[in-house]
mmCIF file of C-alpha atoms and ligand atoms in Angstrom:
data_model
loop_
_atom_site.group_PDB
_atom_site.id
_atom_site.type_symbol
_atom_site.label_atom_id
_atom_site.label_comp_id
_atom_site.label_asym_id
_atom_site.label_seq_id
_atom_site.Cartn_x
_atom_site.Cartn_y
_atom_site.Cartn_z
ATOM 1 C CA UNK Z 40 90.778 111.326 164.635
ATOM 2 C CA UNK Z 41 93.646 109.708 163.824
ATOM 3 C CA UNK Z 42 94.468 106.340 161.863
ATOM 4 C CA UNK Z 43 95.978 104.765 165.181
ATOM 5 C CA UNK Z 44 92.670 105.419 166.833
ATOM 6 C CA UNK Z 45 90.198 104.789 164.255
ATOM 7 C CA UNK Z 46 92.073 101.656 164.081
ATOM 8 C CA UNK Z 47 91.650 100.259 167.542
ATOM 9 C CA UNK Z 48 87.763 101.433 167.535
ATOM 10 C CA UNK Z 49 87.356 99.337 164.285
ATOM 11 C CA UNK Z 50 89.319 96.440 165.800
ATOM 12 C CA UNK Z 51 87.275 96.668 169.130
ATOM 13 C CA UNK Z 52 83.726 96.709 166.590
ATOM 14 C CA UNK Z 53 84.975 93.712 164.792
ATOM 15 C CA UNK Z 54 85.917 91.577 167.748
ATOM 16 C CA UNK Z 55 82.289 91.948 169.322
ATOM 17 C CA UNK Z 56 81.035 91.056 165.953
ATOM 18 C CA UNK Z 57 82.653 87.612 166.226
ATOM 19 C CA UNK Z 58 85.686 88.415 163.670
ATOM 20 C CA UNK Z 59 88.812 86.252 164.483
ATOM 21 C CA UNK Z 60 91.442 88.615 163.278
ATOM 22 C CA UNK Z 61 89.610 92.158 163.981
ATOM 23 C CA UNK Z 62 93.113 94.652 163.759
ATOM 24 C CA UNK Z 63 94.655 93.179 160.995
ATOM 25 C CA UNK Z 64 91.098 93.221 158.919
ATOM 26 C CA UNK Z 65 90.704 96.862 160.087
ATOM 27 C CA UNK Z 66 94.030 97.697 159.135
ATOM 28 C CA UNK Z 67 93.715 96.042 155.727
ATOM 29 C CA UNK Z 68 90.016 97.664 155.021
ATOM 30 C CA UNK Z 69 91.218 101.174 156.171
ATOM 31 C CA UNK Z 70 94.599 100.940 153.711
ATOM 32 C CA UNK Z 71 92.002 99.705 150.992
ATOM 33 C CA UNK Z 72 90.198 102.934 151.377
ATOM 34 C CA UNK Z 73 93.874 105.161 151.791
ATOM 35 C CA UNK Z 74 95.175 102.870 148.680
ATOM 36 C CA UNK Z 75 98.205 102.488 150.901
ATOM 37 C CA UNK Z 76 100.445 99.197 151.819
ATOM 38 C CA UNK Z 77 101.198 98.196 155.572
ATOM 39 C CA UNK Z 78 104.407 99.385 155.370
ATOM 40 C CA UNK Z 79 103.680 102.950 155.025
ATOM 41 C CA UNK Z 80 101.094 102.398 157.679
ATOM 42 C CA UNK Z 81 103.845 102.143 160.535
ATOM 43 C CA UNK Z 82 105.301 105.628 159.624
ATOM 44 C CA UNK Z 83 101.369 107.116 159.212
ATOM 45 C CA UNK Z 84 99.640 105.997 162.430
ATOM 46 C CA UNK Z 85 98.934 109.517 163.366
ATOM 47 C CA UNK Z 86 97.684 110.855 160.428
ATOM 48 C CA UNK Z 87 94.217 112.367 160.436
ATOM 49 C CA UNK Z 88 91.361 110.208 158.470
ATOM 50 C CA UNK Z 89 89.437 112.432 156.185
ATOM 51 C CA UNK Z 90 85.345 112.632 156.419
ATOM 52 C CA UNK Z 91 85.310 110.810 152.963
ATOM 53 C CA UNK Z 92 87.808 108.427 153.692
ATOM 54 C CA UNK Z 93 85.926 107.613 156.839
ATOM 55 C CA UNK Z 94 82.228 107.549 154.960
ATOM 56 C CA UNK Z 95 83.974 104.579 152.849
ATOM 57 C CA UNK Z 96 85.734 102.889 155.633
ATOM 58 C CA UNK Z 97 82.357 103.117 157.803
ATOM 59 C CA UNK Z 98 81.154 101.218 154.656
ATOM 60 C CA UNK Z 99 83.565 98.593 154.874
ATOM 61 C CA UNK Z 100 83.452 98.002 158.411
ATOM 62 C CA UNK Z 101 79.352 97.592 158.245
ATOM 63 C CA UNK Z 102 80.180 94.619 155.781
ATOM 64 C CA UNK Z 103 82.731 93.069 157.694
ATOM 65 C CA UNK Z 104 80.656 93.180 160.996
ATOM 66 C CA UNK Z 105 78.095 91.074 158.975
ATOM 67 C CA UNK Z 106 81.494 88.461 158.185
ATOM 68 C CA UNK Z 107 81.563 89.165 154.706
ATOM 69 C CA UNK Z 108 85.871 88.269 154.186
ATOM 70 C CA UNK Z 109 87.725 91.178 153.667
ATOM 71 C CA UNK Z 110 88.779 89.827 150.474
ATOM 72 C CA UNK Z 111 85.049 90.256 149.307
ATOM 73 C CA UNK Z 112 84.780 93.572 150.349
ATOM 74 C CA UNK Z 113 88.207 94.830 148.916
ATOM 75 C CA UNK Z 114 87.494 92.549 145.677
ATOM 76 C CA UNK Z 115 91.037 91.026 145.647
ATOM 77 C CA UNK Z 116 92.918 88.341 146.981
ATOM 78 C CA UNK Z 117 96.024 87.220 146.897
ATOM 79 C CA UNK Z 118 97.149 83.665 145.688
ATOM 80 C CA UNK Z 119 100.587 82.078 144.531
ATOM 81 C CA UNK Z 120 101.847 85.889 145.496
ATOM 82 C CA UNK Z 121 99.559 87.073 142.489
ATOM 83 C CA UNK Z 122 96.575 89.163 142.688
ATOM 84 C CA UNK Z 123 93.024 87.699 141.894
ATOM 85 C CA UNK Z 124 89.450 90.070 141.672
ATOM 86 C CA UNK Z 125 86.903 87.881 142.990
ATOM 87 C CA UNK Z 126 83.297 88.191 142.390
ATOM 88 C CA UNK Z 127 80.165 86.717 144.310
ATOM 89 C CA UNK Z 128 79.914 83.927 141.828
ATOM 90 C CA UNK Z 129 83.761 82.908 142.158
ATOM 91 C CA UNK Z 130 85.701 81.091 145.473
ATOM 92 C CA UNK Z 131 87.894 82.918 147.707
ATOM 93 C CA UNK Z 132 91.010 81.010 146.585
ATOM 94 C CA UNK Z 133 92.596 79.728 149.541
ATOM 95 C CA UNK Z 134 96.169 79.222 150.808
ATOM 96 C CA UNK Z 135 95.588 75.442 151.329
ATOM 97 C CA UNK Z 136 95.286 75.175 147.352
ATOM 98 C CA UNK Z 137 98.712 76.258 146.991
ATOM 99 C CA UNK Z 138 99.696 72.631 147.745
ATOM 100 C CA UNK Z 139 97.753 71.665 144.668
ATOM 101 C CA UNK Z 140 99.856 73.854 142.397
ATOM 102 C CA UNK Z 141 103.227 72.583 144.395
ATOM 103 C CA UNK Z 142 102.483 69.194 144.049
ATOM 104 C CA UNK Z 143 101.976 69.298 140.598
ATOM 105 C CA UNK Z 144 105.458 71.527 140.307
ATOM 106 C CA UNK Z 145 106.825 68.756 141.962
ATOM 107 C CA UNK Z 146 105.326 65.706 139.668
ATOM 108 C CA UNK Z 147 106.496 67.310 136.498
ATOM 109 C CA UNK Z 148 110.404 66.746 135.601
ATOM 110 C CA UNK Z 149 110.571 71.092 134.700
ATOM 111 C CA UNK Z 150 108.378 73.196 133.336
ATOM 112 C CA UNK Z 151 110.123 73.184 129.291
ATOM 113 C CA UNK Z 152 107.891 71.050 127.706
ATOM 114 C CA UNK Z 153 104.414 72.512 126.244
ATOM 115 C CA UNK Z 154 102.068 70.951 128.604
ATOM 116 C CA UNK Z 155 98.528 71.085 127.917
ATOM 117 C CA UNK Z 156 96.526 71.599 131.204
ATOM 118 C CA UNK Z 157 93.126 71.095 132.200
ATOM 119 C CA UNK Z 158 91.668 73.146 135.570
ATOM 120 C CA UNK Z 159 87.776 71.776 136.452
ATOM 121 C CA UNK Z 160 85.925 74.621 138.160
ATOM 122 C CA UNK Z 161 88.474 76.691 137.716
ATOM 123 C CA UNK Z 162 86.543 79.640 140.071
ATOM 124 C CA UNK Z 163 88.960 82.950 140.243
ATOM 125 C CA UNK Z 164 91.342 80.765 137.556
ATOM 126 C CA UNK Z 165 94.260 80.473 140.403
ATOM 127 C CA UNK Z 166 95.061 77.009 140.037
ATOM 128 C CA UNK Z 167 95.314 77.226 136.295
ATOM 129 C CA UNK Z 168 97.369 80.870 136.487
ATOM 130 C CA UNK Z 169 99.388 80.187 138.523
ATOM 131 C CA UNK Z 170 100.756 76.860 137.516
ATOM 132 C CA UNK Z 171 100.905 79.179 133.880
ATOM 133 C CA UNK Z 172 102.772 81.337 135.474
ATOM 134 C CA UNK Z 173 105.413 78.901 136.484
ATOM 135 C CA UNK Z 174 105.600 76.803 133.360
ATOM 136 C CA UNK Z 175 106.201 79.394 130.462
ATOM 137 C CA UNK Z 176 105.783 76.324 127.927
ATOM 138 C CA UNK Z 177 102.411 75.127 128.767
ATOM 139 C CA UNK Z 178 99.268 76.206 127.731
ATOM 140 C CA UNK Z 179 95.412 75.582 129.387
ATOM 141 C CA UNK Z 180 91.453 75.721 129.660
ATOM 142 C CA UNK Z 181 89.721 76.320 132.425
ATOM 143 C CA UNK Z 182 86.679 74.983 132.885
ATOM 144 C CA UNK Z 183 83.359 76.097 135.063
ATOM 145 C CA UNK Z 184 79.940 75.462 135.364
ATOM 146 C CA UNK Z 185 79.062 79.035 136.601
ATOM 147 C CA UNK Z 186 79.725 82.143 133.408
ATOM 148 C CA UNK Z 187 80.321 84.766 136.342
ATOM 149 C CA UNK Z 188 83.224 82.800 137.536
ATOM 150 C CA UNK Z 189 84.930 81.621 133.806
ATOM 151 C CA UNK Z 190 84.191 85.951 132.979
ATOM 152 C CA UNK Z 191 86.151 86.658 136.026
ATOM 153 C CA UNK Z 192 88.697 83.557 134.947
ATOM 154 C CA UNK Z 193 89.296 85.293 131.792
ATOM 155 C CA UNK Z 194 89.870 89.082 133.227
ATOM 156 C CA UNK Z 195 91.914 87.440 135.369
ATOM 157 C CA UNK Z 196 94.014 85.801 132.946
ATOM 158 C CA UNK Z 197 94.300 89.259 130.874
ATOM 159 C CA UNK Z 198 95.492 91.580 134.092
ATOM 160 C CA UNK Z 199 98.250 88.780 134.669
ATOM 161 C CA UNK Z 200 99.108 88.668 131.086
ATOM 162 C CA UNK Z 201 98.565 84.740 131.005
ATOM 163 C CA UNK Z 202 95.609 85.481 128.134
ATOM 164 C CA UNK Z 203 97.577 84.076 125.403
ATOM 165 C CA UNK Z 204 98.053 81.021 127.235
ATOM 166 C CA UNK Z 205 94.962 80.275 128.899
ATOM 167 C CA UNK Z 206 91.087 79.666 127.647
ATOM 168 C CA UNK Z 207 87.994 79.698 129.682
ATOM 169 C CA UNK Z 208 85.069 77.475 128.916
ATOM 170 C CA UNK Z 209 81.573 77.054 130.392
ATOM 171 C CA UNK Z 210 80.612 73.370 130.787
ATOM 172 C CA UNK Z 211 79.961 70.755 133.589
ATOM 173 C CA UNK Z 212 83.312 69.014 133.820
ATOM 174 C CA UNK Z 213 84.905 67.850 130.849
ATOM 175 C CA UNK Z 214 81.524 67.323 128.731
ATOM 176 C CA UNK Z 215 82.061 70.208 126.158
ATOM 177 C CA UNK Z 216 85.463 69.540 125.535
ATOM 178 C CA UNK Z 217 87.799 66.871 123.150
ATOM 179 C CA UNK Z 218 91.425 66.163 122.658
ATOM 180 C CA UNK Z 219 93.274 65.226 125.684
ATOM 181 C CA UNK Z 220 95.647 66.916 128.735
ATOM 182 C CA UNK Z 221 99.212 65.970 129.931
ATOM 183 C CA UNK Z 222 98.146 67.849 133.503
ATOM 184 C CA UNK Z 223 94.174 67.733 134.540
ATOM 185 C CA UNK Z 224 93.779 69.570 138.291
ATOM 186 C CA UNK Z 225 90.957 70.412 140.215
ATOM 187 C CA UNK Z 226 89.604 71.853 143.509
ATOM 188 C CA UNK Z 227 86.379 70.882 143.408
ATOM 189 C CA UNK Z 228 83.689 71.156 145.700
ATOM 190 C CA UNK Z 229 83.792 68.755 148.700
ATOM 191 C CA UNK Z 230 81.683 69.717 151.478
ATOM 192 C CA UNK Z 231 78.727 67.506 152.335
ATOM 193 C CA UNK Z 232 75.256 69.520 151.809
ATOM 194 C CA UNK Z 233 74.320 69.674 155.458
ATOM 195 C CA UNK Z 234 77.547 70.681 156.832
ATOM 196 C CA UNK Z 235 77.575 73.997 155.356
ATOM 197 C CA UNK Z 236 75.551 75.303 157.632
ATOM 198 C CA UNK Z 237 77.901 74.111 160.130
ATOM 199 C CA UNK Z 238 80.934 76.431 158.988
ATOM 200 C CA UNK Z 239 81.749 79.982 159.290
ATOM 201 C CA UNK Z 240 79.676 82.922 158.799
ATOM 202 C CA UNK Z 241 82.164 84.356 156.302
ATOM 203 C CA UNK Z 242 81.487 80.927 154.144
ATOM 204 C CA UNK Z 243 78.826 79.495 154.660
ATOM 205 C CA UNK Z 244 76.955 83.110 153.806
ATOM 206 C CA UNK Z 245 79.283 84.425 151.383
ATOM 207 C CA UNK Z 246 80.914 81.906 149.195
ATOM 208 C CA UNK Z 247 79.411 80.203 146.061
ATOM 209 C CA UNK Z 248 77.330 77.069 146.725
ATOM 210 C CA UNK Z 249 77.774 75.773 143.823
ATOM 211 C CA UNK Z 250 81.701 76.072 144.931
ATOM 212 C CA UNK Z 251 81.023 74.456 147.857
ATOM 213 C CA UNK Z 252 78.358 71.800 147.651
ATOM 214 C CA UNK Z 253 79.739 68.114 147.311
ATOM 215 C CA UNK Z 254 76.483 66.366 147.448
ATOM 216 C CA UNK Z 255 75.073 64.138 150.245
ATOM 217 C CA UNK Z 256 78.791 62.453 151.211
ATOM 218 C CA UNK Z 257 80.635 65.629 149.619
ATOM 219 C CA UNK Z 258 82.367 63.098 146.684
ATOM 220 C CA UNK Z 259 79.999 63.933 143.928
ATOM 221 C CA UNK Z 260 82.271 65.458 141.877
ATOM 222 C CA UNK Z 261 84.988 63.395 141.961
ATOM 223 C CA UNK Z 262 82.625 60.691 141.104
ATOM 224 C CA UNK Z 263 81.875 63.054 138.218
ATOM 225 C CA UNK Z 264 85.538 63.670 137.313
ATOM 226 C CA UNK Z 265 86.653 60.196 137.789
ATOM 227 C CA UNK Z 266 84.449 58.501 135.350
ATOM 228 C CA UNK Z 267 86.059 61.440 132.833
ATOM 229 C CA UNK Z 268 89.423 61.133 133.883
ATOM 230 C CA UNK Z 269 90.289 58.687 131.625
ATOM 231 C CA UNK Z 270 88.978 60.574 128.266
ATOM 232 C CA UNK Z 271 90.491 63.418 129.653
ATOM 233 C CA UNK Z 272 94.114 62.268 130.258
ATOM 234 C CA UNK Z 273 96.562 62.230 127.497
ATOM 235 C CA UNK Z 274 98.778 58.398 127.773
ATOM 236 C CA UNK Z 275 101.594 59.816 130.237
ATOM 237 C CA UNK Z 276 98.712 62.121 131.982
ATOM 238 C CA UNK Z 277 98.587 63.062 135.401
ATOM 239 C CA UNK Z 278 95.501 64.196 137.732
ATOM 240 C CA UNK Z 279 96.011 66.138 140.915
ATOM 241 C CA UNK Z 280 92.779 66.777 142.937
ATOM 242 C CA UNK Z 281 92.478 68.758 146.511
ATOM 243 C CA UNK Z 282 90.282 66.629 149.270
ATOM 244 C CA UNK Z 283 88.588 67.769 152.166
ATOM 245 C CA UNK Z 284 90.030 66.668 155.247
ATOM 246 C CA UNK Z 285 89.713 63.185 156.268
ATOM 247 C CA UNK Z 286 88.448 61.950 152.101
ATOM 248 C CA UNK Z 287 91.662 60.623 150.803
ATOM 249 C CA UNK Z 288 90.742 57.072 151.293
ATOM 250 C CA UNK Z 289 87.414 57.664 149.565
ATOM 251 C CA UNK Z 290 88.483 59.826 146.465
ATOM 252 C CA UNK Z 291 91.106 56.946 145.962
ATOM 253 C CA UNK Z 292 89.111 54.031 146.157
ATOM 254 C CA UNK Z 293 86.605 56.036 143.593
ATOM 255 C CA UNK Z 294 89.755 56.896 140.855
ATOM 256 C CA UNK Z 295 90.831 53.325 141.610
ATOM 257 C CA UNK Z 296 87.692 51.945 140.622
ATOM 258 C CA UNK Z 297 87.615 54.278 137.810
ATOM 259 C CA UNK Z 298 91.252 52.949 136.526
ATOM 260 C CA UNK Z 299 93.408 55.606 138.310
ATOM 261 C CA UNK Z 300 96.163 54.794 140.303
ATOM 262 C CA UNK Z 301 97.189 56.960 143.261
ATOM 263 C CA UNK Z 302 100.852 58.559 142.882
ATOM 264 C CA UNK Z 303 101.375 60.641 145.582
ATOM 265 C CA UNK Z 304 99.876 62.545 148.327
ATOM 266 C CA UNK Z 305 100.711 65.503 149.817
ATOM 267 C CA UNK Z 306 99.851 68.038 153.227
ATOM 268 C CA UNK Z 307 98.469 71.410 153.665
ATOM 269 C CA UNK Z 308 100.738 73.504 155.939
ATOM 270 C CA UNK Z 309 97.757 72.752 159.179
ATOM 271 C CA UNK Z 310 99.485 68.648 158.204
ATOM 272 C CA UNK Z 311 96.388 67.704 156.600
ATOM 273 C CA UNK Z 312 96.048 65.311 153.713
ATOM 274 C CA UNK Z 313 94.945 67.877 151.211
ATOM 275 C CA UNK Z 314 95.927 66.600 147.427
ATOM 276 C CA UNK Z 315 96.341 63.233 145.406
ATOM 277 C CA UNK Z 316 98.231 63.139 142.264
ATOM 278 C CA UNK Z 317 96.984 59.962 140.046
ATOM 279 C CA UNK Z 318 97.884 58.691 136.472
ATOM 280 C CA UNK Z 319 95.858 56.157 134.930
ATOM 281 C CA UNK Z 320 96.191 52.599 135.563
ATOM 282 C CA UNK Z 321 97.761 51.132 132.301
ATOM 283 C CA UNK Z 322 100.702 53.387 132.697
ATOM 284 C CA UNK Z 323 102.465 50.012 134.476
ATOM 285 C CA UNK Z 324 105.995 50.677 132.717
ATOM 286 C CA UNK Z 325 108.958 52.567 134.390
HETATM 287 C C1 SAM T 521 85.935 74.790 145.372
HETATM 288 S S1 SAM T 521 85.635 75.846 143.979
HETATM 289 C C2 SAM T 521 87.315 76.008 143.337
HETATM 290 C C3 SAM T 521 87.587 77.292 142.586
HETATM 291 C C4 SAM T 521 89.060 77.499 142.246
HETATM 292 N N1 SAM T 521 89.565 76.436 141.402
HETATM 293 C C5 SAM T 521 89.891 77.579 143.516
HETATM 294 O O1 SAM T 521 90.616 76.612 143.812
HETATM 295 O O2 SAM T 521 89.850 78.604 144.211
HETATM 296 C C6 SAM T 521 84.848 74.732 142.857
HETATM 297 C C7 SAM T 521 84.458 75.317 141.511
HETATM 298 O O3 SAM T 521 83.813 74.283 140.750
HETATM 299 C C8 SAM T 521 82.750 74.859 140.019
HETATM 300 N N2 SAM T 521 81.800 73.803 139.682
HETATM 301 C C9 SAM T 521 80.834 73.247 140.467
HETATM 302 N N3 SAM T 521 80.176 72.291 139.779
HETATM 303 C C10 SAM T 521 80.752 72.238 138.543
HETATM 304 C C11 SAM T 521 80.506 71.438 137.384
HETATM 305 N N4 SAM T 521 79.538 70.501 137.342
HETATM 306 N N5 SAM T 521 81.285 71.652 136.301
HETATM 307 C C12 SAM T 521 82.247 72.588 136.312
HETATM 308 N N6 SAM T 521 82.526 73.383 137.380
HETATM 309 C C13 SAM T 521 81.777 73.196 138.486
HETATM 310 C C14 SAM T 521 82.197 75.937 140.939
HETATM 311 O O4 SAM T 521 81.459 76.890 140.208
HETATM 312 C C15 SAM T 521 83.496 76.485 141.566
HETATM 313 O O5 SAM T 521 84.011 77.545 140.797
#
């Protein structure tokens, strides 16, 4: 059998099973298995597939039929065009958190000066890595509740070679930690308890709750960050935080009351409101 056919069978499985994107997750699950790129997939689509090769892809495909993301299965994922493993206890980083890291590019005047930074729930560590990544100068700590995900924060700081730069601590916010950050950013979670149940299979079943979960109205933790912010900022500080769709009045009117004022706002590519920027409120001058 060859790769062009197994293909289209796996493609033709995936789309009864609900999936949304069935050939290219087939094609990216078999090139796991062949350890190959999709490039040299348009010069090998009539290659045989080995019995082995199609034990593990058979493997693959069963998971992916039950909507576990591909990135799950494969253990990787892509963010800020670097690689991230993931692990059950740690968020598939999404493309719409890009924006966070370009809007804080944006706020800062070049990337020279040492910046300390501050990532809350730092998951995978993609915020915080690759914002290191692009600022040579600064230095961080990321910060999560769960130890799975700050473990995988920290091997994922080490295969990018952003160790000496970054630290990974286990608390609830900003409570086990002192001294103060020029940058604080955070993608927390912002989905009100009873709508996950309401979203896709490949979320609602397979990512974190804790990653997910933002309480009854979804703002608990920006309730919880705001009412830190202030300890947290150094004097010329800045906060960027990602929103759900649809909570940018909300989170404002909760780092308002908390002394913040808003700065900017910025879109996701789909043109949704998707990250504030705030400094705090005494900040008047220039
Ligand atoms: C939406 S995920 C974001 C992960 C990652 N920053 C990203 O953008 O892909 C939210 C993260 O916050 C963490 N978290 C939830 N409650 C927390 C708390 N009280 N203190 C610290 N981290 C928390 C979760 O474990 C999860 O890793």
């Amino acid at each position: 059998v060859t790769l062009r056919e197994t293909i289209a069978a796996a493609a033709a499985q995936l789309a009864a099973a609900g999936v949304e994107t069935p050939r290219l997750d087939a094609e990216l699950l078999l090139l796991d298995v062949l350890g190959r790129d999709r490039g040299w997939l348009l010069g090998h689509r009539d290659d045989a597939l080995s019995d082995e090769d199609r034990r593990r892809f058979d493997a693959h495909l069963h998971r992916r039929a039950r909507r576990e993301p591909v990135s799950r299965i494969i253990g990787e994922r892509e963010f800020w065009s670097l690689p991230f493993r993931l692990a059950p206890d740690v968020l598939d980083p999404r493309p719409d958190t890009e924006t966070l890291v370009e809007a804080v590019l944006k706020a800062l005047d070049g990337g020279a000066r040492p910046l300390r930074v501050l990532d809350l729930g730092t998951g995978s560590g993609c915020i915080l890595l690759a914002l290191l990544s692009e600022l040579p100068a600064a230095t961080g700590i990321g910060v999560d509740i769960s130890i799975d995900a700050a473990r995988v924060a920290r091997d994922n700081a080490r295969r990018l070679g952003l160790d000496d730069r970054a630290r990974f601590v286990v608390s609830s916010w900003g409570a086990a930690l002192a001294g103060r950050f020029d940058l604080v950013v955070s993608n927390p979670p912002y989905i009100a308890s009873a709508e996950i149940g309401t979203l896709a299979p490949e979320v609602a079943r397979f990512e974190p709750l804790r990653a997910l979960d933002g309480g009854n109205d979804g703002l608990d933790a920006y309730r919880a960050i705001a009412a830190q912010a202030q300890e947290l900022l150094a004097p010329q500080g800045r906060i960027a935080v990602e929103i759900g769709a649809g909570q940018g009045a909300e989170v404002t009117a909760l780092f308002a009351a908390a002394g913040l004022d808003a700065l900017a706002r910025h879109r996701d590519l789909a043109d949704i409101e998707r990250v504030l920027v705030f400094r705090p409120a005494a900040q008047k001058s220039p």
